[in-house]
Amino acid sequence: MLARLVDGARVVTVDARTVFGAIEAVVELHPELRVHIFDEAGEVREHIACFHNGSAISRDHAVAPDDRVTVLQAVSGG
């Protein structure tokens, strides 16, 4: 679902020092993501999972150039 909001891109490249900074940078490029990523208080929604180079991490985790941050939206239902 999130990919369609970034014009179908599987990768969006940004400069950031933390996972949260990377998410904010992507949202700046694609403002329609904001309601799907952040809650009304500006916090990352609970159903959003973040990974750094394949490992689950917190939003404050530091990142370096060429690191990969993956943001996934959990899907549930019956």
GROMACS .gro file of C-alpha atoms in nm:
model
   78
    1MET     CA    1   0.000   0.000   0.000
    2LEU     CA    2   0.276   0.248   0.084
    3ALA     CA    3   0.454   0.190  -0.250
    4ARG     CA    4   0.161   0.334  -0.445
    5LEU     CA    5   0.200   0.656  -0.245
    6VAL     CA    6   0.559   0.694  -0.366
    7ASP     CA    7   0.468   0.644  -0.731
    8GLY     CA    8   0.530   0.269  -0.710
    9ALA     CA    9   0.897   0.309  -0.620
   10ARG     CA   10   1.045   0.019  -0.426
   11VAL     CA   11   1.339   0.236  -0.316
   12VAL     CA   12   1.344   0.603  -0.216
   13THR     CA   13   1.689   0.748  -0.144
   14VAL     CA   14   1.727   1.019   0.122
   15ASP     CA   15   1.999   1.158   0.349
   16ALA     CA   16   1.935   1.105   0.721
   17ARG     CA   17   2.117   1.025   1.045
   18THR     CA   18   1.841   0.817   1.208
   19VAL     CA   19   1.559   0.590   1.099
   20PHE     CA   20   1.309   0.857   1.208
   21GLY     CA   21   1.498   1.117   1.007
   22ALA     CA   22   1.482   0.894   0.700
   23ILE     CA   23   1.108   0.848   0.744
   24GLU     CA   24   1.059   1.223   0.784
   25ALA     CA   25   1.265   1.288   0.469
   26VAL     CA   26   1.056   1.046   0.264
   27VAL     CA   27   0.735   1.203   0.396
   28GLU     CA   28   0.868   1.546   0.293
   29LEU     CA   29   0.908   1.411  -0.061
   30HIS     CA   30   0.570   1.234  -0.055
   31PRO     CA   31   0.337   1.422   0.185
   32GLU     CA   32   0.046   1.184   0.122
   33LEU     CA   33   0.236   0.927   0.331
   34ARG     CA   34   0.204   1.134   0.649
   35VAL     CA   35  -0.141   1.005   0.757
   36HIS     CA   36  -0.032   0.646   0.697
   37ILE     CA   37   0.300   0.673   0.885
   38PHE     CA   38   0.236   0.923   1.166
   39ASP     CA   39  -0.048   0.946   1.419
   40GLU     CA   40  -0.214   1.271   1.529
   41ALA     CA   41   0.062   1.329   1.787
   42GLY     CA   42   0.335   1.303   1.522
   43GLU     CA   43   0.454   0.962   1.641
   44VAL     CA   44   0.516   0.669   1.408
   45ARG     CA   45   0.201   0.455   1.411
   46GLU     CA   46   0.221   0.127   1.604
   47HIS     CA   47   0.154  -0.085   1.295
   48ILE     CA   48   0.460   0.056   1.114
   49ALA     CA   49   0.765  -0.169   1.138
   50CYS     CA   50   1.116  -0.038   1.067
   51PHE     CA   51   1.417  -0.245   0.969
   52HIS     CA   52   1.782  -0.142   0.930
   53ASN     CA   53   1.984  -0.361   0.696
   54GLY     CA   54   1.731  -0.640   0.761
   55SER     CA   55   1.711  -0.617   1.143
   56ALA     CA   56   1.413  -0.474   1.333
   57ILE     CA   57   1.509  -0.151   1.509
   58SER     CA   58   1.373   0.158   1.683
   59ARG     CA   59   1.314   0.487   1.507
   60ASP     CA   60   1.610   0.648   1.691
   61HIS     CA   61   1.857   0.395   1.553
   62ALA     CA   62   2.149   0.567   1.376
   63VAL     CA   63   2.202   0.509   1.006
   64ALA     CA   64   2.503   0.565   0.782
   65PRO     CA   65   2.536   0.638   0.411
   66ASP     CA   66   2.439   0.339   0.196
   67ASP     CA   67   2.240   0.178   0.480
   68ARG     CA   68   1.898   0.044   0.391
   69VAL     CA   69   1.594   0.132   0.601
   70THR     CA   70   1.281  -0.068   0.525
   71VAL     CA   71   0.944   0.062   0.640
   72LEU     CA   72   0.655  -0.184   0.635
   73GLN     CA   73   0.290  -0.132   0.714
   74ALA     CA   74   0.134  -0.430   0.893
   75VAL     CA   75  -0.180  -0.569   0.736
   76SER     CA   76  -0.446  -0.742   0.941
   77GLY     CA   77  -0.797  -0.857   0.896
   78GLY     CA   78  -1.002  -1.163   0.851
   0.00000   0.00000   0.00000
